[in-house]
Tab-separated table of C-alpha atoms in Angstrom:
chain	number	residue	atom	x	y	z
P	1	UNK	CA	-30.431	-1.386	-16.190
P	2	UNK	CA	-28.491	-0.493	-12.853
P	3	UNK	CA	-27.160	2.981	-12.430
P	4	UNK	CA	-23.781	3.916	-11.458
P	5	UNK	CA	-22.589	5.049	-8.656
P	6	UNK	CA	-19.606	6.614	-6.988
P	7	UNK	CA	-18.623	4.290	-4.053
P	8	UNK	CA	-18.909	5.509	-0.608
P	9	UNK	CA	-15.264	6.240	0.854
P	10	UNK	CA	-15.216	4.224	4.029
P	11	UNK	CA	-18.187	1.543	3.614
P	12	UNK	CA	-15.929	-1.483	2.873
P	13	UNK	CA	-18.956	-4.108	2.411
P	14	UNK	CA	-17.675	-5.186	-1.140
P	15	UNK	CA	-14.226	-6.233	0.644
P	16	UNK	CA	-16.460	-7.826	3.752
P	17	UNK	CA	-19.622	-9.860	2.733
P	18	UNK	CA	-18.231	-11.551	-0.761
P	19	UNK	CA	-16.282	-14.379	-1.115
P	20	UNK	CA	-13.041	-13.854	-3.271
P	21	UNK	CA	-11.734	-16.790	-4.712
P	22	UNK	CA	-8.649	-15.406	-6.529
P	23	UNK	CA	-5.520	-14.327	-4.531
P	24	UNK	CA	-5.410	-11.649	-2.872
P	25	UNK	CA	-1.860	-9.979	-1.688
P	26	UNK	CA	-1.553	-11.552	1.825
P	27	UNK	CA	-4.279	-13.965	1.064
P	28	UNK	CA	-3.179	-16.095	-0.742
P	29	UNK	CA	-6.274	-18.346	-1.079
P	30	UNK	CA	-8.711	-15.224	-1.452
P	31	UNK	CA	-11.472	-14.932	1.400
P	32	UNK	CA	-14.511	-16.457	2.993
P	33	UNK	CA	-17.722	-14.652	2.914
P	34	UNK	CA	-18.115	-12.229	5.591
P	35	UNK	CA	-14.004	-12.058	6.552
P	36	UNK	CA	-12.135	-9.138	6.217
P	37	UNK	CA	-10.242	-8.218	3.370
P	38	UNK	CA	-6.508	-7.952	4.831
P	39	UNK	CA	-6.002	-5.451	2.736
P	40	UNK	CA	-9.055	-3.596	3.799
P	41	UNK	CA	-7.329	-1.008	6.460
P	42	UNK	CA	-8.737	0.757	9.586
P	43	UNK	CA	-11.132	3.620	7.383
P	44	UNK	CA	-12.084	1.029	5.543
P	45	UNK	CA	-10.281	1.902	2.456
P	46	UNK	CA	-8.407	-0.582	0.157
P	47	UNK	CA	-4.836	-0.368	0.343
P	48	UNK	CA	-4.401	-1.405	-2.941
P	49	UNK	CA	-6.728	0.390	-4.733
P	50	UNK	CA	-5.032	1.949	-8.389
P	51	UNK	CA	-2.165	-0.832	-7.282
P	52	UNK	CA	-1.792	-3.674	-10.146
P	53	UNK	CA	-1.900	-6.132	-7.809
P	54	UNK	CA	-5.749	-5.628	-7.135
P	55	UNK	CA	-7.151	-8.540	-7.887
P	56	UNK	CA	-9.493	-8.333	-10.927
P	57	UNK	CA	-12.690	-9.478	-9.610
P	58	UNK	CA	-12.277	-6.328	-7.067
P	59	UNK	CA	-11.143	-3.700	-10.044
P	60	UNK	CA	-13.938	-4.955	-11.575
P	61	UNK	CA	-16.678	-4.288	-9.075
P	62	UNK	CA	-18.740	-1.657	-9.867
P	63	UNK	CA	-21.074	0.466	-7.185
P	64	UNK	CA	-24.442	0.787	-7.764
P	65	UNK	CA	-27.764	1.719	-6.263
P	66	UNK	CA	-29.334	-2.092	-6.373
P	67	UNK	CA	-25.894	-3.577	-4.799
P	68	UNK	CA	-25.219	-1.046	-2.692
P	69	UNK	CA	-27.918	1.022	-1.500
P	70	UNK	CA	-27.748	4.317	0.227
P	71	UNK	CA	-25.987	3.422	3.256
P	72	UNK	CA	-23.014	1.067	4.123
P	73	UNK	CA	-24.730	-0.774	6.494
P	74	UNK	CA	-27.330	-1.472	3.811
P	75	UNK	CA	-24.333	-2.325	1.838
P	76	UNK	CA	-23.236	-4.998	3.884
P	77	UNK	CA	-26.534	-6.200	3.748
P	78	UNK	CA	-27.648	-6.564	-0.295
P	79	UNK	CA	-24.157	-8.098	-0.664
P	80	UNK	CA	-24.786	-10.719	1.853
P	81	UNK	CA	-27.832	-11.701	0.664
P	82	UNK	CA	-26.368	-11.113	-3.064
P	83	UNK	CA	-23.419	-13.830	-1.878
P	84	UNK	CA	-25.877	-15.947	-0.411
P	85	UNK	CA	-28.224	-16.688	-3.093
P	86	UNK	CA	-25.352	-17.443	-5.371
């Protein structure tokens, strides 16, 4: 069993390294591993985070130690490889 976590404000890696396959607002098509969440903005914060149109599969995402480890750039990392082996 994973532990919970509260996410780190300004890492972003869980709207970076995964590929999203359900629409997104301004993506239509979703995204590509490793591209940029459009609605991912400059402090890497979602703008539509508590918004209904957050797609489910982000809403759904839940922080913790084994996904996300203690930094963002290790973050990015475990995701990656996370995307990558599925």
């Amino acid at each position: 069993m994973t532990d919970k976590m509260a996410c780190r404000l300004g890492c972003g890696a869980c709207c970076i390294a995964p590929s999203i396959s359900s629409p997104i607002p301004g993506m239509p098509n979703g995204k590509a591993a490793g591209e940029r969440c459009i609605q991912l903005d400059e402090n890497n914060l979602c703008k539509l985070f508590g918004d209904e149109s957050r797609p489910k599969v982000c809403s759904d995402f839940s922080a913790t130690i084994d996904v996300c480890g203690t930094t963002n750039e290790q973050a990015l990392y475990l995701i990656t490889e996370l995307e990558q082996m599925t």
